[in-house]
Amino acid sequence: MNIGLDLGSRYVKALFMQDGQVVDHRLYDTLKFYREYGRKVNEELLVDYEALNWPEFDRLVSTGYGRNLVQLAGGQVIPELRAHSRGAVHQTGLSDFTLLDLGGQDSKVIKIQKGRMVDFRTNDKCAASSGRYLENMAEVLGLKVQDLGHCLENPVELSSTCAVFGESELIGKIIEGHPIEDLAAGVNRTIVKRVEPMLRELYSPTIVFTGGVAQNKAIGQMIRDILQVEVIVPANPQLNGAIGCCV
Amino acid sequence: MTKKIGLTTTVPVEIIYAAGMVPVDLNNIFIAGDAPGKAIDVAEQAGFPRNVCGWIKGLYTTLLESNDIRDVVAVTQGDCSNTHALMETWQLAGVRVYPFAFPYDRDYDLLKLQMEKLISAFGTDWEQVYQWKRRLDHVRKKAWQLDQMTWQMGTVTGEKNHLALVGCSDFNGDPDEYERYLDALIDEAKGSAKEGSPKVEPVRIGYIGVPPITTDLYAYIESMGGQVVFNEVQRQFAMPFHVDDLVEQYRMYTYPYSIFERLKDIEAEVQRRNIQGVIHYTQSFCFRQIEDIIIRKQLPVPVLTLEGDRPGPLDARSRMRVDAFLDMLQA
């Protein structure tokens, strides 16, 4: 049994793999995970495996934000972008594509050739193209974040520059009387606008879309329409990094 | 006491030394100070916007808090346009400002005129200036030697290289002492000749752009299996040119001019030093972030762009990016 652990900014993803097959997975709220199951001893993160009640494992590989910040005791650590690249190659069986990973706090675009990462971009110091941004905006609209994914048509033009000012701008648009669906489509559109330059720079005709945000179908469709590319969302987009740790 | 002259960036320091004064690169005393982060806070409390470069804000406070420096040479062209407003806020506080402009097109006569204005303002002459050029070139040669040891023998770390070269902007106000410091570094490097070859050769990294405001970038790169074998702008501060004409020397100095001049130098060094990847560092809110477009198009090796804002250790996001970059180059 291999365990892959992706220590994300919003969620910690644990994935259990036996003989190359995903057996099970767990999703923990990041803050809760560190509060309830982890403690730092001598620069290492000690995880209370008993309390987590995970199956017996032979190998544990973790990745996550700034791998040096979190040295998991008893496990191997690999760089985050390597984990994501491997996960996407494993999940899709493809070897040439551009990987778009939109997670809780950051966005990554990785160019994969012959199964290897050859170049990458990540967002600048800003959360405006992340899952956290979508969560905030959904709340302002009174929607669940999952509902945003159905809103594709008639996007209302929104500034895509700031996740914080974006909220007040959105409230202004609500007051102007735009339908909620159009505003939600506008929110989706801002995400696409943010990542579009990175996707054009590291262009491939095939984009593999992962991270929690990949569950938003409207964003995938907008990328398809704007860039005229094939967009593939693998079976477990949010677990992609954890899968990459297991393979 | 010898009069101190503050500098906002590298200028022909030969002139200041020739005038019997001591140049003080404000950048160096800001970043090496006890609380560089606090200096930025003070500038922000005075009204400097959040979205302005940390170096500008740091320089503002550093000069105002250095009571022994009431004169400053401010570079109004060839560095950062924020310097205009910076020097005006200093003037408001009673500091005397001598503007200095590197002509964008590297025009010989215009540059010479700028230097002559400085010579006359400080009351010296070309003869004394040239005497100091010879003296400083002698010290610079030691910095060049150290740089060579960095990339040819790997006996000088990227960080030591950075510190030794960056200090050549003002020679810490004491060229004799600076020469001794460089001599000691050279001796130390000679003594630490590489023992055998390490199991894994480090990834050879070129660092381009302004010196970093972060405190642990070099150490972090090294801990992750990289070695910085080229510090572009710092090396330029050491004027690695064999030229007798002082005006020509400051024309060959690439930093204040077009990005294409810098790229010629960078490309040559990337090749000469077998550099596998380049880290382009820029400050948040800096116009040099736009030049990243050109750098990426021109350079033949992978480029990682890092952005820094305030002094302190690298943030988790930048660490993640350095990790990924080195991992990619090691593969």
Coordinates of C-alpha atoms in Angstrom, one line a residue:
Chain A
M1 CA 0.0 0.0 0.0
N2 CA 1.3 3.4 -1.0
I3 CA 0.0 6.6 0.5
G4 CA 0.2 9.9 -1.3
L5 CA -0.3 13.0 0.7
D6 CA -0.9 16.4 -0.9
L7 CA -0.7 19.2 1.7
G8 CA -2.7 21.9 0.0
S9 CA -3.5 25.3 1.2
R10 CA -7.3 24.6 1.5
Y11 CA -7.4 20.8 1.8
V12 CA -5.1 18.0 2.7
K13 CA -5.6 15.1 0.3
A14 CA -4.6 11.6 1.3
L15 CA -4.8 8.9 -1.3
F16 CA -4.3 5.1 -0.8
M17 CA -3.0 3.1 -3.8
Q18 CA -2.6 -0.6 -4.1
D19 CA -0.8 -2.1 -7.2
G20 CA -1.3 1.1 -9.2
Q21 CA -5.0 1.3 -8.4
V22 CA -6.6 4.0 -6.2
V23 CA -8.2 2.2 -3.3
D24 CA -9.5 5.1 -1.2
H25 CA -8.9 8.7 -0.4
R26 CA -9.6 11.2 2.4
L27 CA -10.0 15.0 2.2
Y28 CA -9.3 17.1 5.3
D29 CA -9.7 20.8 5.8
T30 CA -6.1 22.0 6.0
L31 CA -6.5 24.0 9.2
K32 CA -8.3 21.1 10.9
F33 CA -5.7 18.6 9.7
Y34 CA -2.8 20.5 11.3
R35 CA -4.8 21.3 14.4
E36 CA -6.1 17.8 15.1
Y37 CA -3.5 15.4 13.6
G38 CA -0.2 17.2 13.3
R39 CA 2.4 18.9 15.5
K40 CA 5.8 20.2 14.7
V41 CA 8.8 18.7 16.4
N42 CA 12.3 19.8 15.5
E43 CA 11.3 21.2 12.1
E44 CA 9.4 18.1 11.2
L45 CA 5.7 17.5 11.0
L46 CA 4.7 14.6 13.2
V47 CA 1.4 13.2 12.1
D48 CA -0.8 11.2 14.4
Y49 CA -1.4 8.2 12.1
E50 CA -3.4 6.4 14.8
A51 CA -5.9 9.1 15.1
L52 CA -6.1 9.4 11.3
N53 CA -7.0 5.7 11.1
W54 CA -5.2 5.1 7.8
P55 CA -4.6 1.6 6.5
E56 CA -1.1 0.0 7.0
F57 CA 1.3 1.4 4.4
D58 CA 4.7 0.5 2.9
R59 CA 5.5 3.9 1.6
L60 CA 4.4 7.4 2.3
V61 CA 5.2 10.3 -0.1
S62 CA 4.0 13.8 0.5
T63 CA 4.1 17.1 -1.4
G64 CA 2.7 20.5 -0.8
Y65 CA 3.3 24.1 -0.4
G66 CA 7.0 24.8 0.1
R67 CA 8.2 21.3 0.8
N68 CA 10.8 22.5 3.2
L69 CA 8.3 24.0 5.5
V70 CA 6.7 20.6 6.0
Q71 CA 9.1 17.7 6.4
L72 CA 6.9 14.9 7.2
A73 CA 8.4 12.5 9.7
G74 CA 8.8 9.0 8.3
G75 CA 8.0 9.9 4.8
Q76 CA 9.6 11.1 1.6
V77 CA 8.9 14.5 0.2
I78 CA 8.8 15.4 -3.5
P79 CA 8.5 18.8 -5.2
E80 CA 4.9 19.9 -5.7
L81 CA 5.2 20.4 -9.5
R82 CA 6.8 17.0 -10.0
A83 CA 3.9 15.4 -8.1
H84 CA 1.3 17.2 -10.2
S85 CA 3.1 16.4 -13.5
R86 CA 3.4 12.7 -12.6
G87 CA -0.2 12.6 -11.4
A88 CA -1.5 14.0 -14.7
V89 CA 0.6 11.7 -16.8
H90 CA -0.6 8.7 -14.8
Q91 CA -4.3 9.8 -14.9
T92 CA -4.5 10.6 -18.6
G93 CA -1.9 8.2 -20.1
L94 CA -0.8 11.3 -22.2
S95 CA 2.8 12.4 -22.5
D96 CA 2.5 15.8 -24.3
F97 CA 0.2 18.4 -23.0
T98 CA -0.1 21.5 -20.9
L99 CA -1.3 20.9 -17.3
L100 CA -3.4 23.6 -15.7
D101 CA -3.8 23.1 -12.0
L102 CA -6.0 25.5 -10.1
G103 CA -5.9 24.9 -6.4
G104 CA -7.0 26.6 -3.3
Q105 CA -4.6 29.5 -3.4
D106 CA -2.5 29.3 -6.5
S107 CA -2.5 28.4 -10.1
K108 CA 0.1 26.4 -12.0
V109 CA 0.6 25.9 -15.6
I110 CA 3.1 23.2 -16.5
K111 CA 4.2 22.1 -20.0
I112 CA 4.8 18.4 -20.3
Q113 CA 6.7 16.9 -23.1
K114 CA 7.5 13.2 -23.4
G115 CA 6.1 12.8 -19.9
R116 CA 8.4 15.3 -18.3
M117 CA 8.0 18.9 -17.1
V118 CA 9.9 21.2 -19.4
D119 CA 8.6 24.6 -18.3
F120 CA 6.1 26.1 -15.9
R121 CA 4.5 29.3 -14.8
T122 CA 2.7 30.0 -11.5
N123 CA 0.5 33.0 -10.7
D124 CA 1.9 36.2 -9.3
K125 CA 1.3 37.2 -5.7
C126 CA -2.4 37.2 -5.9
A127 CA -5.2 34.8 -5.2
A128 CA -7.5 36.0 -8.0
S129 CA -7.4 32.8 -10.0
S130 CA -7.8 30.4 -7.2
G131 CA -10.4 28.2 -5.5
R132 CA -10.4 30.5 -2.6
Y133 CA -11.5 33.3 -4.8
L134 CA -14.3 31.2 -6.2
E135 CA -15.5 30.3 -2.7
N136 CA -15.6 34.0 -1.7
M137 CA -17.4 35.1 -4.8
A138 CA -19.9 32.2 -4.6
E139 CA -20.7 33.3 -1.1
V140 CA -21.3 36.9 -2.2
L141 CA -23.7 35.6 -4.8
G142 CA -25.4 33.4 -2.2
L143 CA -24.5 30.2 -4.2
K144 CA -22.6 27.1 -3.3
V145 CA -19.3 27.0 -5.0
Q146 CA -20.4 23.9 -6.9
D147 CA -23.3 25.9 -8.5
L148 CA -20.9 28.3 -10.2
G149 CA -19.9 25.5 -12.6
H150 CA -23.3 25.5 -14.3
C151 CA -23.0 29.2 -15.3
L152 CA -21.4 29.7 -18.7
E153 CA -23.6 32.0 -20.7
N154 CA -23.6 35.9 -20.8
P155 CA -20.7 36.5 -18.4
V156 CA -20.9 40.0 -16.8
E157 CA -17.6 41.8 -17.3
L158 CA -15.7 41.9 -14.0
S159 CA -12.3 43.2 -13.3
S160 CA -10.0 40.2 -12.9
T161 CA -7.3 42.0 -11.0
C162 CA -8.0 41.5 -7.3
A163 CA -9.8 38.9 -5.3
V164 CA -10.6 41.4 -2.6
F165 CA -11.7 44.4 -4.7
G166 CA -13.5 41.8 -6.9
E167 CA -16.0 41.2 -4.1
S168 CA -17.0 44.8 -3.8
E169 CA -17.2 45.1 -7.6
L170 CA -19.5 42.0 -7.6
I171 CA -21.7 43.6 -5.0
G172 CA -22.0 46.7 -7.2
K173 CA -23.0 44.5 -10.2
I174 CA -25.7 42.7 -8.1
I175 CA -27.1 46.2 -7.2
E176 CA -27.2 47.0 -10.9
G177 CA -29.6 44.1 -11.3
H178 CA -27.7 41.5 -13.4
P179 CA -29.0 38.0 -13.1
I180 CA -27.1 35.8 -10.6
E181 CA -26.3 33.3 -13.3
D182 CA -24.7 35.9 -15.5
L183 CA -22.6 37.2 -12.6
A184 CA -21.5 33.7 -11.8
A185 CA -20.5 33.2 -15.4
G186 CA -18.6 36.5 -15.1
V187 CA -16.7 35.2 -12.0
N188 CA -15.8 32.0 -14.0
R189 CA -14.6 34.2 -16.8
T190 CA -12.3 36.2 -14.6
I191 CA -10.5 32.9 -13.7
V192 CA -10.0 32.1 -17.4
K193 CA -8.7 35.6 -18.1
R194 CA -6.1 35.3 -15.4
V195 CA -4.7 32.0 -16.6
E196 CA -5.1 32.6 -20.4
P197 CA -1.7 34.4 -20.8
M198 CA 0.1 31.5 -19.1
L199 CA -1.8 28.9 -21.2
R200 CA -0.9 30.8 -24.4
E201 CA 2.7 31.1 -23.4
L202 CA 3.0 27.3 -22.7
Y203 CA 0.6 26.3 -25.4
S204 CA -0.3 22.8 -26.2
P205 CA -3.4 21.6 -28.2
T206 CA -4.3 19.5 -25.2
I207 CA -4.9 20.9 -21.7
V208 CA -5.2 18.7 -18.7
F209 CA -7.2 20.5 -16.1
T210 CA -6.7 19.5 -12.4
G211 CA -7.1 20.9 -8.9
G212 CA -10.4 21.5 -7.1
V213 CA -11.4 24.3 -9.6
A214 CA -11.4 21.7 -12.4
Q215 CA -14.7 20.5 -11.0
N216 CA -16.2 23.7 -12.4
K217 CA -17.4 22.6 -15.8
A218 CA -18.0 26.1 -17.1
I219 CA -14.4 27.2 -16.7
G220 CA -13.3 24.1 -18.6
Q221 CA -15.7 25.0 -21.4
M222 CA -14.6 28.6 -21.5
I223 CA -11.0 27.6 -21.9
R224 CA -12.0 25.2 -24.7
D225 CA -13.9 28.0 -26.5
I226 CA -11.3 30.8 -26.1
L227 CA -8.2 28.8 -26.8
Q228 CA -9.7 26.3 -29.2
V229 CA -8.0 23.4 -27.4
E230 CA -9.0 20.1 -26.1
V231 CA -9.6 20.2 -22.3
I232 CA -9.4 17.0 -20.4
V233 CA -10.4 16.7 -16.8
P234 CA -9.1 13.5 -15.3
A235 CA -11.2 11.3 -13.1
N236 CA -9.8 12.7 -9.8
P237 CA -8.8 16.3 -10.5
Q238 CA -8.5 17.3 -6.9
L239 CA -6.4 14.2 -6.0
N240 CA -4.0 14.7 -8.9
G241 CA -1.1 15.8 -6.7
A242 CA -1.7 12.9 -4.2
I243 CA -1.8 10.4 -7.1
G244 CA 1.5 11.8 -8.3
C245 CA 3.0 11.0 -5.0
C246 CA 2.0 7.4 -5.3
V247 CA 3.2 6.6 -8.8
Chain B
M1 CA 35.4 63.9 9.7
T2 CA 35.4 63.0 6.0
K3 CA 32.2 64.0 4.3
K4 CA 29.9 61.1 3.3
I5 CA 28.0 61.1 0.1
G6 CA 25.0 58.8 -0.2
L7 CA 24.3 56.9 -3.5
T8 CA 21.0 55.5 -4.7
T9 CA 22.8 53.1 -7.0
T10 CA 26.2 52.7 -8.7
V11 CA 27.7 56.0 -10.0
P12 CA 31.3 56.9 -11.0
V13 CA 32.6 56.6 -7.4
E14 CA 36.1 57.6 -8.6
I15 CA 34.8 61.1 -8.6
I16 CA 33.6 61.0 -5.0
Y17 CA 36.9 59.5 -3.8
A18 CA 38.9 62.0 -5.8
A19 CA 37.0 64.8 -4.0
G20 CA 38.2 63.3 -0.7
M21 CA 34.7 62.2 0.2
V22 CA 33.3 58.8 1.2
P23 CA 30.6 57.2 -1.0
V24 CA 27.9 55.3 0.8
D25 CA 25.7 53.0 -1.2
L26 CA 22.4 53.4 0.7
N27 CA 21.2 50.1 -0.6
N28 CA 23.9 48.3 1.3
I29 CA 23.4 50.0 4.6
F30 CA 19.6 49.6 4.3
I31 CA 19.7 45.9 3.7
A32 CA 22.5 45.2 6.1
G33 CA 20.9 47.3 8.8
D34 CA 19.3 45.9 12.0
A35 CA 15.7 46.2 10.9
P36 CA 15.3 46.7 7.2
G37 CA 11.6 45.7 7.4
K38 CA 11.0 48.5 9.9
A39 CA 12.7 51.0 7.6
I40 CA 10.0 50.2 5.0
D41 CA 7.2 50.5 7.6
V42 CA 8.5 54.0 8.5
A43 CA 8.4 55.0 4.9
E44 CA 4.9 53.7 4.5
Q45 CA 3.8 55.6 7.6
A46 CA 5.3 58.7 6.0
G47 CA 3.0 58.2 3.0
F48 CA 4.9 56.0 0.6
P49 CA 2.4 53.7 -1.1
R50 CA 2.1 50.0 -0.4
N51 CA 2.7 49.3 -4.1
V52 CA 6.1 50.9 -4.5
C53 CA 9.4 49.0 -4.5
G54 CA 10.7 48.0 -1.1
W55 CA 14.2 49.3 -2.0
I56 CA 12.9 52.8 -2.6
K57 CA 11.1 52.9 0.8
G58 CA 14.1 51.4 2.5
L59 CA 16.4 54.0 1.0
Y60 CA 14.1 56.8 2.1
T61 CA 14.2 55.9 5.7
T62 CA 17.9 54.8 5.7
L63 CA 19.1 58.2 4.5
L64 CA 16.9 60.2 6.8
E65 CA 18.0 58.2 9.8
S66 CA 21.7 58.5 8.8
N67 CA 22.5 61.9 10.4
D68 CA 26.0 61.9 9.0
I69 CA 24.8 61.8 5.4
R70 CA 23.2 65.1 4.2
D71 CA 24.3 64.9 0.5
V72 CA 23.3 62.3 -2.0
V73 CA 23.9 61.5 -5.6
A74 CA 20.6 60.3 -7.0
V75 CA 20.5 58.4 -10.3
T76 CA 17.6 59.9 -12.3
Q77 CA 18.0 57.9 -15.4
G78 CA 19.2 54.4 -15.8
D79 CA 17.9 53.0 -12.6
C80 CA 14.4 53.6 -11.3
S81 CA 12.1 56.4 -12.0
N82 CA 10.7 56.3 -8.5
T83 CA 14.1 57.9 -7.5
H84 CA 12.7 61.2 -8.8
A85 CA 10.1 61.4 -6.1
L86 CA 12.4 59.8 -3.6
M87 CA 15.0 62.5 -4.0
E88 CA 12.4 65.2 -3.8
T89 CA 11.1 63.8 -0.4
W90 CA 14.7 64.0 0.7
Q91 CA 15.1 67.5 -0.5
L92 CA 12.0 68.4 1.5
A93 CA 13.9 67.1 4.6
G94 CA 16.9 69.3 3.8
V95 CA 19.1 66.8 2.0
R96 CA 21.2 68.2 -0.8
V97 CA 20.7 66.1 -4.0
Y98 CA 23.1 65.8 -6.9
P99 CA 21.2 64.2 -9.8
F100 CA 23.1 61.9 -12.2
A101 CA 21.7 60.5 -15.4
F102 CA 23.1 57.6 -17.5
P103 CA 22.0 58.5 -21.1
Y104 CA 19.8 55.7 -22.4
D105 CA 21.5 55.6 -25.7
R106 CA 25.0 55.3 -24.1
D107 CA 26.0 58.6 -25.7
Y108 CA 29.7 59.2 -24.9
D109 CA 29.5 63.0 -24.8
L110 CA 26.4 63.1 -22.7
L111 CA 27.8 60.7 -20.2
K112 CA 31.1 62.6 -20.1
L113 CA 29.1 65.8 -19.4
Q114 CA 27.3 64.2 -16.5
M115 CA 30.6 63.1 -15.0
E116 CA 32.1 66.6 -15.5
K117 CA 29.1 68.1 -13.7
L118 CA 29.7 65.8 -10.8
I119 CA 33.5 66.6 -10.9
S120 CA 32.8 70.3 -10.7
A121 CA 30.1 70.0 -8.1
F122 CA 32.5 68.1 -5.8
G123 CA 35.4 70.3 -6.6
T124 CA 37.9 67.8 -8.1
D125 CA 39.5 67.3 -11.5
W126 CA 40.0 64.5 -14.1
E127 CA 43.6 63.9 -13.0
Q128 CA 42.7 63.0 -9.5
V129 CA 39.7 61.0 -10.8
Y130 CA 42.0 59.0 -13.0
Q131 CA 44.4 58.4 -10.1
W132 CA 41.4 56.9 -8.2
K133 CA 40.4 54.9 -11.2
R134 CA 43.8 53.1 -11.2
R135 CA 43.5 52.5 -7.4
L136 CA 40.0 51.2 -7.6
D137 CA 40.7 49.0 -10.7
H138 CA 43.4 47.3 -8.6
V139 CA 40.8 46.4 -6.0
R140 CA 38.2 45.5 -8.7
K141 CA 40.7 43.0 -10.2
K142 CA 40.5 41.0 -6.9
A143 CA 36.7 41.0 -7.2
W144 CA 37.1 39.6 -10.8
Q145 CA 39.4 37.0 -9.5
L146 CA 36.9 35.9 -6.9
D147 CA 34.2 35.8 -9.5
Q148 CA 36.4 33.6 -11.7
M149 CA 37.0 31.2 -8.8
T150 CA 33.2 31.0 -8.3
W151 CA 32.4 29.7 -11.8
Q152 CA 35.6 28.0 -12.7
M153 CA 36.5 26.2 -9.5
G154 CA 33.3 26.3 -7.5
T155 CA 35.2 27.3 -4.4
V156 CA 33.3 30.5 -3.7
T157 CA 29.6 30.2 -3.0
G158 CA 27.0 32.2 -4.9
E159 CA 26.3 34.2 -1.8
K160 CA 29.9 35.2 -1.1
N161 CA 30.2 36.1 -4.7
H162 CA 27.1 38.3 -4.5
L163 CA 28.4 40.0 -1.3
A164 CA 31.9 40.6 -2.7
L165 CA 30.7 42.0 -6.0
V166 CA 27.8 44.0 -4.7
G167 CA 30.1 45.9 -2.3
C168 CA 32.1 47.2 -5.3
S169 CA 29.5 49.9 -5.8
D170 CA 31.1 52.0 -3.0
F171 CA 33.9 49.6 -1.7
N172 CA 32.2 50.0 1.7
G173 CA 33.7 53.5 1.8
D174 CA 37.2 52.2 2.4
P175 CA 39.0 50.6 -0.7
D176 CA 42.0 49.6 1.4
E177 CA 39.9 47.7 3.9
Y178 CA 37.8 46.3 1.0
E179 CA 40.9 45.0 -0.7
R180 CA 41.9 43.2 2.5
Y181 CA 38.4 41.7 2.7
L182 CA 38.7 40.4 -0.9
D183 CA 42.2 39.1 -0.2
A184 CA 40.9 37.1 2.7
L185 CA 38.0 35.7 0.7
I186 CA 40.5 34.7 -2.1
D187 CA 42.8 33.0 0.4
E188 CA 39.9 31.2 2.0
A189 CA 38.7 30.0 -1.4
K190 CA 42.2 28.8 -2.3
G191 CA 42.3 26.8 0.9
S192 CA 38.9 25.2 0.4
A193 CA 39.7 23.7 -3.0
K194 CA 37.0 21.2 -3.7
E195 CA 37.5 17.9 -2.0
G196 CA 36.9 15.2 -4.6
S197 CA 33.8 15.6 -6.6
P198 CA 30.4 15.5 -5.0
K199 CA 28.0 12.7 -5.8
V200 CA 25.7 15.0 -7.6
E201 CA 27.0 18.0 -9.5
P202 CA 25.0 21.1 -8.5
V203 CA 22.8 22.7 -11.1
R204 CA 24.6 25.7 -12.4
I205 CA 22.4 28.8 -12.0
G206 CA 22.7 32.3 -13.3
Y207 CA 21.1 35.0 -11.2
I208 CA 20.1 38.1 -13.2
G209 CA 18.3 41.3 -12.1
V210 CA 18.8 43.6 -9.2
P211 CA 20.2 42.1 -6.0
P212 CA 17.6 40.3 -4.0
I213 CA 15.8 41.8 -1.0
T214 CA 15.3 38.4 0.4
T215 CA 17.8 37.1 3.0
D216 CA 18.1 33.4 2.2
L217 CA 17.7 33.0 -1.5
Y218 CA 21.3 31.8 -2.1
A219 CA 21.3 29.5 0.9
Y220 CA 18.0 28.1 -0.3
I221 CA 19.1 27.5 -3.8
E222 CA 22.2 25.7 -2.5
S223 CA 20.2 23.6 0.0
M224 CA 18.1 22.4 -3.0
G225 CA 21.0 21.3 -5.1
G226 CA 21.7 24.5 -7.1
Q227 CA 24.8 26.7 -7.2
V228 CA 24.7 30.3 -8.4
V229 CA 27.8 30.7 -10.6
F230 CA 26.8 34.1 -12.0
N231 CA 25.5 37.3 -10.4
E232 CA 24.8 39.5 -13.3
V233 CA 24.2 43.0 -11.9
Q234 CA 26.6 42.5 -8.9
R235 CA 29.3 41.6 -11.4
Q236 CA 28.6 44.7 -13.3
F237 CA 29.1 46.7 -10.1
A238 CA 32.6 45.4 -10.2
M239 CA 33.1 46.8 -13.7
P240 CA 34.8 43.8 -15.3
F241 CA 36.2 45.7 -18.2
H242 CA 39.8 46.2 -19.2
V243 CA 39.5 49.8 -20.3
D244 CA 41.5 52.9 -19.5
D245 CA 39.0 55.5 -20.4
L246 CA 36.7 56.2 -17.5
V247 CA 33.8 57.4 -19.6
E248 CA 34.1 54.2 -21.7
Q249 CA 34.0 52.2 -18.5
Y250 CA 30.7 53.6 -17.5
R251 CA 29.4 53.1 -21.0
M252 CA 30.4 49.4 -20.9
Y253 CA 28.6 49.0 -17.5
T254 CA 25.4 47.4 -18.8
Y255 CA 22.9 47.9 -15.9
P256 CA 21.6 51.5 -16.7
Y257 CA 21.1 51.0 -20.4
S258 CA 18.8 49.0 -22.7
I259 CA 17.9 45.4 -21.8
F260 CA 19.5 44.4 -25.0
E261 CA 22.9 45.5 -23.8
R262 CA 22.4 43.6 -20.6
L263 CA 21.3 40.5 -22.6
K264 CA 24.4 40.5 -24.7
D265 CA 26.4 40.3 -21.5
I266 CA 24.1 37.7 -20.0
E267 CA 24.1 35.5 -23.0
A268 CA 27.9 35.5 -23.2
E269 CA 28.2 34.6 -19.6
V270 CA 25.6 31.9 -19.7
Q271 CA 27.6 30.2 -22.4
R272 CA 31.0 30.8 -20.8
R273 CA 29.9 29.6 -17.4
N274 CA 27.9 26.6 -18.6
I275 CA 24.7 27.9 -17.0
Q276 CA 21.8 25.5 -17.1
G277 CA 19.0 27.8 -15.9
V278 CA 18.6 31.5 -15.1
I279 CA 16.7 33.0 -12.2
H280 CA 15.4 36.5 -13.1
Y281 CA 14.7 38.4 -9.9
T282 CA 12.6 41.5 -9.9
Q283 CA 11.0 43.6 -7.2
S284 CA 7.2 43.7 -7.0
F285 CA 5.8 46.7 -8.8
C286 CA 9.1 47.2 -10.8
F287 CA 9.1 48.1 -14.6
R288 CA 11.7 45.3 -14.9
Q289 CA 8.9 42.8 -14.7
I290 CA 7.9 43.9 -18.2
E291 CA 11.5 43.2 -19.4
D292 CA 10.9 39.6 -18.4
I293 CA 9.0 39.2 -21.7
I294 CA 12.2 40.0 -23.6
I295 CA 14.5 38.0 -21.4
R296 CA 12.4 34.8 -21.8
K297 CA 12.4 35.2 -25.6
Q298 CA 16.1 35.8 -25.9
L299 CA 17.8 33.5 -23.5
P300 CA 18.7 30.0 -24.6
V301 CA 18.2 28.4 -21.2
P302 CA 15.1 28.0 -19.0
V303 CA 14.2 31.1 -17.0
L304 CA 12.5 31.3 -13.6
T305 CA 11.1 34.6 -12.6
L306 CA 11.1 35.4 -8.9
E307 CA 9.4 38.4 -7.3
G308 CA 10.4 39.9 -4.0
D309 CA 8.8 42.7 -2.1
R310 CA 10.0 43.1 1.5
P311 CA 13.2 42.0 3.3
G312 CA 13.0 38.6 4.9
P313 CA 13.2 35.0 4.1
L314 CA 11.7 33.5 0.9
D315 CA 8.0 32.9 1.1
A316 CA 6.6 29.4 0.6
R317 CA 5.4 30.2 -2.9
S318 CA 8.9 31.3 -4.1
R319 CA 10.4 28.2 -2.4
M320 CA 7.9 26.0 -4.3
R321 CA 9.0 27.6 -7.5
V322 CA 12.7 27.3 -6.9
D323 CA 12.1 23.6 -6.0
A324 CA 10.3 23.0 -9.2
F325 CA 12.9 24.9 -11.3
L326 CA 15.8 22.9 -9.9
D327 CA 13.9 19.7 -10.0
M328 CA 13.2 20.4 -13.7
L329 CA 16.8 21.1 -14.5
Q330 CA 18.1 18.1 -12.6
A331 CA 15.8 15.7 -14.5

